[in-house]
mmCIF file of C-alpha atoms and ligand atoms in Angstrom:
data_model
loop_
_atom_site.group_PDB
_atom_site.id
_atom_site.type_symbol
_atom_site.label_atom_id
_atom_site.label_comp_id
_atom_site.label_asym_id
_atom_site.label_seq_id
_atom_site.Cartn_x
_atom_site.Cartn_y
_atom_site.Cartn_z
ATOM 1 C CA MET A 1 58.916 -76.050 -25.315
ATOM 2 C CA SER A 2 58.449 -78.897 -22.829
ATOM 3 C CA SER A 3 56.823 -82.188 -23.830
ATOM 4 C CA ALA A 4 53.758 -81.236 -21.746
ATOM 5 C CA GLU A 5 53.514 -77.991 -23.746
ATOM 6 C CA ILE A 6 53.879 -79.876 -27.041
ATOM 7 C CA ARG A 7 50.991 -82.187 -26.084
ATOM 8 C CA GLN A 8 48.777 -79.222 -25.166
ATOM 9 C CA CYS A 9 49.782 -77.253 -28.255
ATOM 10 C CA PHE A 10 48.835 -80.215 -30.477
ATOM 11 C CA LEU A 11 45.435 -80.708 -28.837
ATOM 12 C CA ASN A 12 44.684 -76.966 -28.898
ATOM 13 C CA PHE A 13 45.689 -76.618 -32.546
ATOM 14 C CA PHE A 14 43.276 -79.321 -33.657
ATOM 15 C CA THR A 15 40.398 -78.449 -31.319
ATOM 16 C CA CYS A 16 40.547 -74.870 -32.636
ATOM 17 C CA ARG A 17 40.160 -76.399 -36.098
ATOM 18 C CA GLY A 18 37.044 -78.436 -35.420
ATOM 19 C CA HIS A 19 38.423 -81.633 -33.859
ATOM 20 C CA LYS A 20 37.163 -83.334 -30.718
ATOM 21 C CA VAL A 21 39.652 -84.723 -28.185
ATOM 22 C CA VAL A 22 39.252 -88.450 -27.501
ATOM 23 C CA PRO A 23 41.389 -89.946 -24.697
ATOM 24 C CA SER A 24 43.975 -92.617 -25.385
ATOM 25 C CA SER A 25 42.486 -96.105 -25.429
ATOM 26 C CA SER A 26 44.006 -98.907 -23.350
ATOM 27 C CA LEU A 27 47.312 -100.427 -24.429
ATOM 28 C CA VAL A 28 45.392 -103.729 -24.388
ATOM 29 C CA PRO A 29 42.938 -103.315 -27.262
ATOM 30 C CA ASP A 30 39.468 -104.741 -27.930
ATOM 31 C CA ASP A 31 40.720 -105.822 -31.363
ATOM 32 C CA PRO A 32 41.478 -109.570 -30.968
ATOM 33 C CA SER A 33 43.827 -109.593 -33.980
ATOM 34 C CA VAL A 34 46.544 -107.656 -32.101
ATOM 35 C CA LEU A 35 48.098 -108.165 -28.683
ATOM 36 C CA LEU A 36 48.766 -104.483 -27.913
ATOM 37 C CA THR A 37 47.654 -101.118 -29.274
ATOM 38 C CA THR A 38 50.071 -100.080 -32.003
ATOM 39 C CA ALA A 39 48.458 -96.922 -33.379
ATOM 40 C CA GLY A 40 46.039 -94.116 -32.638
ATOM 41 C CA MET A 41 43.625 -95.293 -35.305
ATOM 42 C CA GLN A 42 43.100 -98.662 -33.682
ATOM 43 C CA GLN A 43 40.228 -97.587 -31.436
ATOM 44 C CA PHE A 44 38.594 -95.943 -34.488
ATOM 45 C CA LYS A 45 38.919 -98.769 -37.035
ATOM 46 C CA LYS A 46 35.161 -99.284 -37.361
ATOM 47 C CA TYR A 47 34.533 -95.600 -38.086
ATOM 48 C CA TYR A 48 36.442 -95.722 -41.368
ATOM 49 C CA LEU A 49 33.871 -98.230 -42.588
ATOM 50 C CA GLU A 50 30.870 -96.371 -41.194
ATOM 51 C CA PRO A 51 31.479 -92.607 -40.853
ATOM 52 C CA ASP A 52 27.806 -92.110 -39.924
ATOM 53 C CA VAL A 53 28.380 -94.234 -36.844
ATOM 54 C CA ALA A 54 31.328 -91.954 -35.932
ATOM 55 C CA GLU A 55 29.024 -88.975 -36.200
ATOM 56 C CA ARG A 56 26.478 -90.705 -33.945
ATOM 57 C CA ASP A 57 28.967 -92.024 -31.348
ATOM 58 C CA LEU A 58 31.429 -89.126 -31.259
ATOM 59 C CA GLU A 59 29.174 -86.282 -32.504
ATOM 60 C CA THR A 60 31.814 -85.403 -35.076
ATOM 61 C CA ARG A 61 33.843 -86.888 -37.913
ATOM 62 C CA ASN A 62 37.112 -85.215 -36.878
ATOM 63 C CA ILE A 63 39.123 -86.393 -33.879
ATOM 64 C CA VAL A 64 42.419 -85.634 -32.173
ATOM 65 C CA SER A 65 44.126 -87.927 -29.660
ATOM 66 C CA ILE A 66 47.381 -88.794 -27.932
ATOM 67 C CA GLN A 67 47.559 -92.578 -27.930
ATOM 68 C CA LYS A 68 49.810 -94.793 -25.794
ATOM 69 C CA SER A 69 51.329 -97.182 -28.335
ATOM 70 C CA PHE A 70 53.573 -100.220 -28.352
ATOM 71 C CA ARG A 71 55.412 -101.490 -31.428
ATOM 72 C CA THR A 72 57.871 -104.237 -32.117
ATOM 73 C CA SER A 73 57.851 -103.983 -35.922
ATOM 74 C CA ASP A 74 61.189 -102.123 -35.863
ATOM 75 C CA ILE A 75 62.616 -103.960 -32.852
ATOM 76 C CA ASP A 76 66.066 -104.209 -34.456
ATOM 77 C CA GLU A 77 66.374 -100.428 -34.335
ATOM 78 C CA VAL A 78 65.144 -99.986 -30.759
ATOM 79 C CA GLY A 79 67.944 -98.593 -28.620
ATOM 80 C CA ASP A 80 69.285 -96.267 -31.302
ATOM 81 C CA ASP A 81 68.713 -92.496 -31.177
ATOM 82 C CA SER A 82 65.065 -92.460 -32.180
ATOM 83 C CA HIS A 83 63.292 -95.835 -31.893
ATOM 84 C CA LEU A 84 61.243 -97.024 -28.906
ATOM 85 C CA THR A 85 58.869 -99.898 -28.218
ATOM 86 C CA PHE A 86 56.513 -97.738 -26.094
ATOM 87 C CA PHE A 87 55.725 -94.227 -27.250
ATOM 88 C CA GLU A 88 52.982 -91.597 -27.330
ATOM 89 C CA MET A 89 51.401 -90.985 -30.699
ATOM 90 C CA LEU A 90 49.914 -87.600 -31.523
ATOM 91 C CA GLY A 91 47.219 -88.050 -34.150
ATOM 92 C CA ASN A 92 44.363 -86.393 -35.968
ATOM 93 C CA PHE A 93 41.688 -88.435 -37.692
ATOM 94 C CA SER A 94 38.823 -87.857 -40.054
ATOM 95 C CA PHE A 95 36.097 -90.297 -40.952
ATOM 96 C CA GLY A 96 34.724 -88.871 -44.165
ATOM 97 C CA GLY A 97 35.133 -85.265 -42.950
ATOM 98 C CA TYR A 98 38.268 -84.060 -44.767
ATOM 99 C CA PHE A 99 40.942 -85.692 -46.872
ATOM 100 C CA LYS A 100 44.392 -85.107 -48.372
ATOM 101 C CA LYS A 101 44.400 -81.336 -48.927
ATOM 102 C CA GLU A 102 43.191 -80.396 -45.449
ATOM 103 C CA ALA A 103 45.288 -83.079 -43.725
ATOM 104 C CA ILE A 104 48.515 -81.975 -45.425
ATOM 105 C CA GLU A 105 47.804 -78.279 -44.919
ATOM 106 C CA LEU A 106 47.040 -78.804 -41.216
ATOM 107 C CA ALA A 107 50.213 -80.834 -40.682
ATOM 108 C CA TYR A 108 52.367 -78.301 -42.514
ATOM 109 C CA GLU A 109 50.885 -75.408 -40.542
ATOM 110 C CA PHE A 110 51.420 -77.199 -37.237
ATOM 111 C CA ILE A 111 55.048 -78.081 -37.953
ATOM 112 C CA THR A 112 56.133 -74.805 -39.516
ATOM 113 C CA ARG A 113 53.985 -72.176 -37.752
ATOM 114 C CA GLU A 114 53.152 -73.627 -34.333
ATOM 115 C CA LEU A 115 56.517 -75.298 -33.756
ATOM 116 C CA SER A 116 58.700 -73.203 -36.108
ATOM 117 C CA LEU A 117 60.379 -76.334 -37.483
ATOM 118 C CA THR A 118 61.626 -76.711 -41.056
ATOM 119 C CA VAL A 119 60.421 -79.542 -43.259
ATOM 120 C CA ASP A 120 63.519 -81.059 -44.924
ATOM 121 C CA TYR A 121 61.552 -83.206 -47.325
ATOM 122 C CA VAL A 122 58.405 -85.274 -47.616
ATOM 123 C CA THR A 123 57.667 -88.660 -49.146
ATOM 124 C CA ILE A 124 54.647 -89.903 -51.071
ATOM 125 C CA PHE A 125 53.512 -93.303 -52.341
ATOM 126 C CA ALA A 126 55.244 -94.176 -55.620
ATOM 127 C CA GLY A 127 52.504 -96.542 -56.798
ATOM 128 C CA ASP A 128 52.616 -100.255 -57.626
ATOM 129 C CA ASP A 129 50.577 -102.866 -59.459
ATOM 130 C CA GLN A 130 47.606 -102.435 -57.083
ATOM 131 C CA VAL A 131 47.535 -98.735 -56.175
ATOM 132 C CA SER A 132 48.627 -95.814 -58.355
ATOM 133 C CA LEU A 133 51.165 -93.066 -57.570
ATOM 134 C CA ASP A 134 49.802 -90.465 -55.138
ATOM 135 C CA GLY A 135 50.138 -87.497 -57.494
ATOM 136 C CA GLU A 136 47.463 -85.579 -55.585
ATOM 137 C CA SER A 137 49.571 -85.388 -52.408
ATOM 138 C CA LYS A 138 52.611 -84.439 -54.477
ATOM 139 C CA LYS A 139 50.752 -81.468 -55.993
ATOM 140 C CA ILE A 140 49.456 -80.347 -52.593
ATOM 141 C CA TRP A 141 52.994 -80.308 -51.154
ATOM 142 C CA GLN A 142 54.337 -78.445 -54.163
ATOM 143 C CA THR A 143 51.574 -75.844 -53.835
ATOM 144 C CA LEU A 144 52.647 -75.322 -50.208
ATOM 145 C CA GLY A 145 56.195 -74.658 -51.432
ATOM 146 C CA VAL A 146 57.754 -77.982 -50.417
ATOM 147 C CA LYS A 147 60.018 -78.787 -53.362
ATOM 148 C CA ASP A 148 61.662 -81.988 -52.160
ATOM 149 C CA VAL A 149 58.929 -84.614 -52.606
ATOM 150 C CA ARG A 150 60.384 -88.129 -52.746
ATOM 151 C CA GLU A 151 58.535 -91.182 -54.059
ATOM 152 C CA ARG A 152 58.705 -94.354 -52.001
ATOM 153 C CA GLY A 153 57.256 -97.835 -52.383
ATOM 154 C CA ARG A 154 54.833 -99.930 -50.393
ATOM 155 C CA ALA A 155 57.245 -100.828 -47.583
ATOM 156 C CA ASP A 156 57.645 -97.157 -46.648
ATOM 157 C CA ASN A 157 54.578 -95.297 -47.839
ATOM 158 C CA PHE A 158 51.594 -97.587 -47.548
ATOM 159 C CA TRP A 159 50.152 -98.129 -44.098
ATOM 160 C CA GLY A 160 47.985 -100.742 -42.452
ATOM 161 C CA PRO A 161 46.031 -102.662 -41.661
ATOM 162 C CA THR A 162 46.654 -103.124 -37.951
ATOM 163 C CA GLY A 163 46.152 -106.825 -37.294
ATOM 164 C CA ALA A 164 44.782 -109.227 -39.884
ATOM 165 C CA GLU A 165 42.405 -106.864 -41.665
ATOM 166 C CA GLY A 166 41.173 -103.288 -41.699
ATOM 167 C CA PRO A 167 41.447 -99.845 -43.279
ATOM 168 C CA CYS A 168 44.705 -98.969 -45.053
ATOM 169 C CA GLY A 169 46.082 -96.695 -47.716
ATOM 170 C CA PRO A 170 48.915 -94.619 -49.162
ATOM 171 C CA THR A 171 50.820 -92.293 -46.866
ATOM 172 C CA THR A 172 52.812 -89.117 -47.001
ATOM 173 C CA GLU A 173 55.582 -88.668 -44.438
ATOM 174 C CA ILE A 174 57.156 -85.480 -43.122
ATOM 175 C CA TYR A 175 60.895 -85.394 -42.385
ATOM 176 C CA VAL A 176 62.448 -82.861 -40.001
ATOM 177 C CA ASN A 177 66.198 -82.964 -39.281
ATOM 178 C CA ASN A 178 66.223 -85.933 -41.685
ATOM 179 C CA LEU A 179 64.064 -87.919 -39.254
ATOM 180 C CA GLU A 180 60.577 -89.180 -40.010
ATOM 181 C CA ILE A 181 58.349 -87.112 -37.740
ATOM 182 C CA TRP A 182 54.787 -87.501 -38.971
ATOM 183 C CA ASN A 183 52.967 -90.093 -41.025
ATOM 184 C CA LEU A 184 49.725 -89.055 -42.716
ATOM 185 C CA VAL A 185 47.701 -92.062 -43.848
ATOM 186 C CA PHE A 186 44.945 -91.745 -46.406
ATOM 187 C CA ASN A 187 42.654 -94.673 -45.760
ATOM 188 C CA GLU A 188 41.061 -95.467 -49.088
ATOM 189 C CA TYR A 189 40.961 -99.274 -48.913
ATOM 190 C CA TYR A 190 39.896 -102.150 -46.730
ATOM 191 C CA CYS A 191 42.501 -104.913 -46.632
ATOM 192 C CA ARG A 192 40.981 -108.397 -46.322
ATOM 193 C CA PRO A 193 42.860 -111.193 -44.500
ATOM 194 C CA ASN A 194 43.861 -112.615 -47.932
ATOM 195 C CA LYS A 195 45.514 -109.185 -48.651
ATOM 196 C CA THR A 196 43.060 -108.093 -51.340
ATOM 197 C CA LEU A 197 42.219 -104.376 -51.263
ATOM 198 C CA GLU A 198 38.640 -103.152 -51.584
ATOM 199 C CA PRO A 199 37.855 -99.425 -51.929
ATOM 200 C CA LEU A 200 36.199 -97.902 -48.856
ATOM 201 C CA THR A 201 32.898 -96.155 -49.537
ATOM 202 C CA SER A 202 34.228 -93.058 -47.763
ATOM 203 C CA SER A 203 37.902 -92.032 -47.572
ATOM 204 C CA GLY A 204 39.452 -91.210 -44.218
ATOM 205 C CA VAL A 205 42.535 -89.678 -42.600
ATOM 206 C CA ASP A 206 44.720 -91.257 -39.905
ATOM 207 C CA THR A 207 47.889 -89.518 -38.801
ATOM 208 C CA GLY A 208 50.576 -90.521 -36.328
ATOM 209 C CA MET A 209 53.457 -88.463 -34.949
ATOM 210 C CA GLY A 210 55.719 -89.793 -32.192
ATOM 211 C CA LEU A 211 55.864 -87.338 -29.294
ATOM 212 C CA GLU A 212 59.381 -88.439 -28.339
ATOM 213 C CA ARG A 213 60.810 -87.725 -31.814
ATOM 214 C CA LEU A 214 58.952 -84.467 -32.061
ATOM 215 C CA ALA A 215 60.295 -83.401 -28.645
ATOM 216 C CA MET A 216 63.779 -84.289 -29.882
ATOM 217 C CA ALA A 217 63.403 -81.857 -32.811
ATOM 218 C CA VAL A 218 61.676 -79.125 -30.799
ATOM 219 C CA GLN A 219 64.179 -79.341 -27.924
ATOM 220 C CA GLY A 220 67.205 -79.504 -30.253
ATOM 221 C CA GLN A 221 68.408 -82.878 -28.974
ATOM 222 C CA ASN A 222 70.409 -85.503 -30.877
ATOM 223 C CA ASN A 223 68.459 -88.388 -29.399
ATOM 224 C CA ILE A 224 65.189 -89.068 -27.609
ATOM 225 C CA PHE A 225 66.994 -89.749 -24.329
ATOM 226 C CA GLY A 226 68.103 -86.102 -24.181
ATOM 227 C CA THR A 227 64.477 -84.833 -24.135
ATOM 228 C CA ASP A 228 62.567 -83.939 -20.979
ATOM 229 C CA LEU A 229 60.585 -87.169 -21.438
ATOM 230 C CA PHE A 230 63.667 -89.155 -20.379
ATOM 231 C CA THR A 231 66.121 -86.904 -18.538
ATOM 232 C CA PRO A 232 64.280 -86.987 -15.159
ATOM 233 C CA LEU A 233 64.029 -90.789 -15.344
ATOM 234 C CA LEU A 234 67.668 -91.196 -16.290
ATOM 235 C CA ALA A 235 68.745 -88.814 -13.526
ATOM 236 C CA SER A 236 66.806 -90.753 -10.891
ATOM 237 C CA LEU A 237 68.216 -94.028 -12.208
ATOM 238 C CA SER A 238 71.783 -92.805 -12.011
ATOM 239 C CA ASP A 239 71.130 -91.565 -8.452
ATOM 240 C CA ALA A 240 69.694 -94.944 -7.461
ATOM 241 C CA LEU A 241 72.212 -97.078 -9.327
ATOM 242 C CA PRO A 242 75.571 -95.304 -9.516
ATOM 243 C CA LEU A 243 77.666 -96.878 -12.224
ATOM 244 C CA ARG A 244 80.927 -98.380 -11.024
ATOM 245 C CA ILE A 245 83.499 -98.984 -13.723
HETATM 246 N N1 LIG B 301 48.523 -94.841 -38.102
HETATM 247 C C1 LIG B 301 49.600 -94.079 -38.572
HETATM 248 C C2 LIG B 301 50.886 -94.471 -38.009
HETATM 249 O O1 LIG B 301 50.897 -95.222 -37.076
HETATM 250 O O2 LIG B 301 51.906 -94.089 -38.471
#
């Protein structure tokens, strides 16, 4: 499957399941607390606080998008097999429409049935002094037949906010070929600039899956540079700039 087919397959899968496609927002966001757009949820931040406004503005509570994103949080790993600064993020979102069960079931169906990939293991939030262990997600995965459910702490399995404040919550991550492919965030809190967490009145879903990593798994490549997202560029570069050793 080409990367163009993966994009279309993702959008089709979620539109057939009641999601509306919203185009990628600009890489330069409205949000003054960040320089560049780092996640698909960024253009939807306000809707997690006011799902009724989402319903009014978007005529739905469930969205799918492919967001141009730029991240430097893992800059030390950029240049290895699977980390980039710029990437495309496939995401589905719900603002008070559905929550953990539906989000996990949809992700599992997409990975295993649409793409015929195998889930090696998943991770869930282990809990800490502020937020308890995400036993609900663990049970949902086990019901789906995923036996290897690993518990991880805040650094790995708690996401957000983008910028100084905003929605955030525990996550569950899906690993394929031992690589983190998809992050499902369950926004249950609002993080204030002083880092205190306040429960949101309505829980929401925010997922992010890097197209380049997914293409790597689908196309059976060992690194992102072997996917069809990079090979034409690399070929034209080597034509233009022949290496002389
Ligand atoms: N917002 C989810 C993610 O970026 O992983």
